[in-house]
């Protein structure tokens, strides 16, 4: 356990600089964005109001008020979110492969540590997961701040105020912030399983190289088919199973896949890995 | 004692190790000799469970490799095993953090001996200093066995002398050392046992002292004899 | 410890933000809406289910009051949602007691019938059909439509005897859609009231009879056409009721809805007697009876809002009107939801002034209040709307 925590901390700190840059880009881009969009809207509204000789209320009526929803549709908001998602996806591969490549093959050191090698796997899973949750939390803070900024920038009559809770029911935000805690566990549990499986696939490749790519593809394919099977079978059975039963089946499958992935990774790390 | 018993290993269709058997004792320096690509590095990796073997067995003090093996055996590969952006002091801290067998006093001693700057980043080190830092990481561990893969390859003459000096010091004494090289000249006088590998097999295993005394032959003489 | 600073700060931020987010949600939801009892005991609500919604510009919530507890559907956990918490109380009950019978079936009240002896289901299978005109010529036209098969499943509850059939149904290009309005079992026959939506001919209600023994359609009666004014006929019975019915009541326009949404039916009502399968016309005095409330067995209930609430029960069999006065139930100008069960009147209506939903239960014989309470929320600019009141 102690060595696991040490490894998590180590993995975390190794990526921390890039992570801070990501956080910085997100904050900078979104805060600049909300100020820019807010001011632009007010300016355009004023011009139109002058030109058409109408009041703020009439403007809001004719052209619609601005809301946080308008902001979260802009590139200012979506851009950094997309960058973060893509970076983390790439980092899921990079977190393993960078230890193998270059003159400084750190994987030697990692595998020669006097700890259970599975800890390395878990430490990397945990690090990735923490990075994801960290960004999700940051986005939550940012949304509150951005909402605040927009409220200050735009006159009340031109603003459609929105609570954070109702804002979070839109688009991708509802996936990042599921409405109930049980859904949070479900979605992020699925994400966790995804990382476990991808890491196992990477270890398959690292153990058997070219043959490993094939094995990894098969492993991923089988898992995908396995998770899809209950839904397809149920469809062909005219929805014989109730949704809750399908969820239970999927849950058991997910647990099994998680366990198999961990066991397989343990075996690969101990017996099959090649530096 | 490190025992390598009938170890076989293939890379694809190519057989690299074809039933290699030898042992290395504590307090002795055992040298694996052979031309490049003969599988010397693979044997070391196999001992550290860094690459799977297809058959055979490797025992360390009678035990199969497990996580405690790494408290007993240190492997110093021919390249440094720390991320390039790490400073030497951070690398030492990392080692101290994870290895219960890390000996900080000894680390300081070696650091001083090699005149390494603890603030330097590993990626910025010269070839010679990289090799020294690498040795430092391995030798500062209080382990019974040290495996060194080509410690002298590509290193300037002065660094070589310094490194060779280490072998005769208390830093290596009493330990079991397995060393590989394809240039035996530098270390011939240091080694106790020599194992000549060829085409995935052990061609000859002998006590260098005895051969020198009884047959009047150097290691190179023996090599010439068996390989030609 | 300094080494762990980055990790610890990140962890702290994560735990703090995510837990606050969800805890704040729970608190906001629990405080947002509550039930307050002013007369009687909450126990009286144990058979009552009220579905209502709350909304403003940026929120919409469907809420259910069930056994005195409030459930906001949007806040239900995935688990309870997937286990069917959103279904009607009747379906939820069937899911509990007749779980295997309901497998593969549509979970909509109208498709089911239940009495002491039987549980019956009628649904559809849709088969895509195509008619090709002028085949092989350049003017070839394909007409796509669906033909229907009836899926029938009947369970005798005590003996566990099952009758399951798939019966060929209508295959008519003119039919755009068939809606099942009600399912009944009368004697040894299964009866289905279905509404046929059609392209060319007027839409109509069809009364179908299936023999329980072999699933054969033994009779199919057209009982009600839509009139040309497109305002009816409209079935007044509650199609969400699974129980046996005696009469179907159709109002045949022009039926009016007053500004608060209450139905003032047409003077002429059509009464279909399920036993005799005869349609009868009756004339009612709308002025005297008031708003339409509900149909139950042989009674049609109407409501008036003078001196509290007055319920008029029009008896279909003899044309008499029984008047029940509930002076203590004060309703304003909103839709009245009312149900009479076991000698009690259950009402729910939205009070515009206080923006709350008032619930009253009164004794039919004495007119006295047994229970009074209200549902109130503390959200700003939020409208409330009752969608149903059910008493079991």
XYZ file of N, CA and C in Angstrom, chain A residues 5-6 8-9 12-13 16 130 133-134 136-137 140-141 144 160-163 165-166 168 177-184 186 237-245 247, chain C residues 3-7 10-11 13-15 17-18 21-22 24-25 57-59 74-83 87 95 98-105 107 125:
246
model
N 1.108 4.159 -2.897
C 0.924 5.600 -2.737
C 2.145 6.345 -3.271
N 3.321 5.836 -2.955
C 4.550 6.473 -3.439
C 4.576 6.500 -4.963
N 1.982 6.315 -7.002
C 0.955 7.232 -7.509
C 1.507 8.644 -7.477
N 2.083 9.007 -6.357
C 2.630 10.345 -6.213
C 3.700 10.600 -7.263
N 2.119 10.969 -10.633
C 1.383 12.226 -10.645
C 2.345 13.391 -10.879
N 3.408 13.411 -10.130
C 4.362 14.518 -10.248
C 5.074 14.539 -11.602
N 2.840 16.371 -13.780
C 2.210 17.542 -13.180
C 2.450 18.821 -13.973
N -7.045 10.400 -11.529
C -6.985 11.637 -10.757
C -6.897 12.853 -11.672
N -10.440 13.453 -12.937
C -11.307 14.028 -11.909
C -10.879 15.446 -11.557
N -9.584 15.686 -11.568
C -9.069 17.012 -11.267
C -9.588 18.032 -12.270
N -12.225 17.693 -14.148
C -13.678 17.778 -13.999
C -14.016 18.741 -12.853
N -13.260 18.647 -11.770
C -13.490 19.548 -10.630
C -13.159 20.984 -11.006
N -15.818 22.598 -12.930
C -16.953 22.959 -12.077
C -16.709 24.325 -11.432
N -15.501 24.490 -10.882
C -15.146 25.786 -10.275
C -15.227 26.882 -11.338
N -18.700 28.089 -12.223
C -19.259 28.988 -11.210
C -18.680 30.396 -11.391
N -30.083 36.027 -19.317
C -30.941 34.971 -18.807
C -30.121 34.221 -17.759
N -30.438 34.482 -16.525
C -29.645 33.846 -15.466
C -29.936 32.365 -15.416
N -28.912 31.637 -15.089
C -29.026 30.184 -15.121
C -28.326 29.627 -13.902
N -28.958 28.662 -13.273
C -28.256 28.038 -12.157
C -27.273 27.035 -12.736
N -26.748 24.106 -11.751
C -27.394 22.796 -11.846
C -28.129 22.625 -13.166
N -28.840 23.678 -13.582
C -29.592 23.507 -14.822
C -28.675 23.625 -16.031
N -25.829 22.329 -16.161
C -25.140 21.043 -16.288
C -26.009 19.954 -16.901
N -20.920 15.649 -15.534
C -21.517 15.837 -14.213
C -22.888 15.163 -14.177
N -22.921 13.847 -14.041
C -24.206 13.144 -14.057
C -25.114 13.683 -12.954
N -26.419 13.738 -13.239
C -27.338 14.381 -12.309
C -27.410 13.733 -10.921
N -27.186 12.435 -10.827
C -27.221 11.836 -9.492
C -25.889 11.161 -9.211
N -25.638 10.975 -7.924
C -24.353 10.408 -7.528
C -24.206 8.972 -8.030
N -25.336 8.247 -8.058
C -25.246 6.863 -8.532
C -24.845 6.823 -10.000
N -25.313 7.818 -10.761
C -24.904 7.871 -12.165
C -23.437 8.271 -12.283
N -23.022 9.141 -11.379
C -21.610 9.525 -11.338
C -20.745 8.271 -11.167
N -21.568 5.245 -11.813
C -21.740 4.382 -12.983
C -20.874 4.847 -14.150
N -34.557 -10.951 -28.203
C -35.538 -11.648 -27.362
C -36.758 -10.780 -27.102
N -36.895 -9.709 -27.915
C -38.068 -8.861 -27.763
C -38.073 -8.162 -26.397
N -36.914 -7.732 -25.950
C -36.765 -7.078 -24.641
C -37.249 -7.955 -23.500
N -36.786 -9.179 -23.492
C -37.201 -10.099 -22.438
C -36.738 -9.592 -21.068
N -35.522 -9.086 -21.008
C -34.985 -8.636 -19.720
C -35.374 -7.192 -19.456
N -35.653 -6.911 -18.201
C -35.949 -5.535 -17.804
C -34.650 -4.745 -17.757
N -34.749 -3.427 -17.936
C -33.537 -2.603 -17.936
C -32.641 -2.841 -16.718
N -33.250 -2.995 -15.564
C -32.452 -3.163 -14.347
C -31.681 -4.487 -14.392
N -32.294 -5.482 -15.031
C -31.625 -6.782 -15.160
C -30.450 -6.681 -16.123
N -28.789 -3.989 -16.624
C -27.754 -3.253 -15.884
C -26.989 -4.208 -14.961
N 6.740 16.590 -0.878
C 6.680 15.813 -2.119
C 5.249 15.522 -2.540
N 4.401 15.330 -1.527
C 3.031 14.901 -1.800
C 2.067 16.074 -1.958
N 2.607 17.288 -1.921
C 1.761 18.468 -1.890
C 0.824 18.557 -3.110
N 1.395 18.395 -4.301
C 0.588 18.496 -5.523
C -0.548 17.497 -5.509
N -0.193 16.269 -5.138
C -1.184 15.195 -5.127
C -2.271 15.504 -4.101
N -4.579 18.349 -5.223
C -5.489 17.880 -6.274
C -6.593 16.997 -5.674
N -6.183 16.088 -4.815
C -7.164 15.201 -4.185
C -8.202 16.011 -3.416
N -9.098 19.122 -3.835
C -9.987 19.846 -4.747
C -11.052 18.900 -5.300
N -10.608 17.704 -5.708
C -11.545 16.739 -6.288
C -12.629 16.379 -5.278
N -12.193 15.949 -4.106
C -13.155 15.492 -3.099
C -14.093 16.621 -2.713
N -14.918 19.449 -4.402
C -15.826 19.910 -5.435
C -16.911 18.883 -5.727
N -16.487 17.633 -5.898
C -17.474 16.631 -6.308
C -18.455 16.340 -5.184
N -20.781 19.300 -4.806
C -21.708 19.316 -5.929
C -22.900 18.400 -5.657
N -22.617 17.179 -5.249
C -23.715 16.232 -5.056
C -24.470 16.467 -3.750
N -24.870 19.356 -2.312
C -25.682 20.548 -2.553
C -26.923 20.190 -3.365
N -26.757 19.251 -4.302
C -27.905 18.808 -5.111
C -28.960 18.155 -4.224
N -38.346 28.816 -16.534
C -37.553 28.941 -17.750
C -36.469 27.883 -17.895
N -35.803 27.607 -16.784
C -34.679 26.692 -16.988
C -34.735 25.415 -16.158
N -35.911 25.069 -15.688
C -35.966 23.741 -15.079
C -37.310 23.099 -15.331
N -36.554 13.432 -11.910
C -35.234 13.793 -12.443
C -34.108 13.476 -11.456
N -34.443 13.382 -10.188
C -33.385 13.141 -9.205
C -33.279 11.685 -8.790
N -34.127 10.845 -9.373
C -34.069 9.437 -9.008
C -32.714 8.856 -9.418
N -32.241 7.917 -8.639
C -30.981 7.274 -8.996
C -31.190 6.403 -10.225
N -30.131 6.126 -10.925
C -30.243 5.273 -12.112
C -30.910 3.959 -11.740
N -30.500 3.439 -10.585
C -31.015 2.133 -10.183
C -32.527 2.156 -10.056
N -33.073 3.151 -9.343
C -34.519 3.140 -9.178
C -35.205 3.507 -10.488
N -34.542 4.323 -11.305
C -35.151 4.653 -12.579
C -35.227 3.414 -13.468
N -34.119 2.684 -13.521
C -34.114 1.487 -14.370
C -34.999 0.383 -13.798
N -35.239 0.427 -12.495
C -36.119 -0.623 -11.967
C -37.574 -0.197 -12.077
N -42.585 4.410 -13.950
C -43.836 3.894 -14.502
C -45.013 4.267 -13.613
N -45.303 -4.926 -11.956
C -43.893 -5.319 -12.070
C -43.447 -6.058 -10.813
N -46.323 -9.451 -10.900
C -46.462 -10.303 -12.090
C -45.293 -10.062 -13.019
N -44.103 -10.118 -12.451
C -42.904 -9.711 -13.181
C -42.711 -10.517 -14.470
N -42.909 -11.829 -14.394
C -42.618 -12.628 -15.582
C -43.698 -12.450 -16.646
N -44.926 -12.175 -16.211
C -45.997 -11.955 -17.182
C -45.713 -10.712 -18.029
N -45.119 -9.714 -17.411
C -44.918 -8.439 -18.098
C -43.713 -8.415 -19.036
N -42.905 -9.480 -18.987
C -41.716 -9.482 -19.848
C -42.096 -9.346 -21.317
N -41.326 -8.627 -22.058
C -41.470 -8.354 -23.501
C -42.712 -7.517 -23.839
N -43.473 -7.070 -22.809
C -44.711 -6.348 -23.119
C -44.536 -4.842 -23.006
N -45.299 -1.401 -21.471
C -45.655 -1.127 -20.080
C -46.540 0.116 -19.991
N -47.929 -6.265 -32.750
C -46.679 -6.406 -33.481
C -46.894 -5.692 -34.803
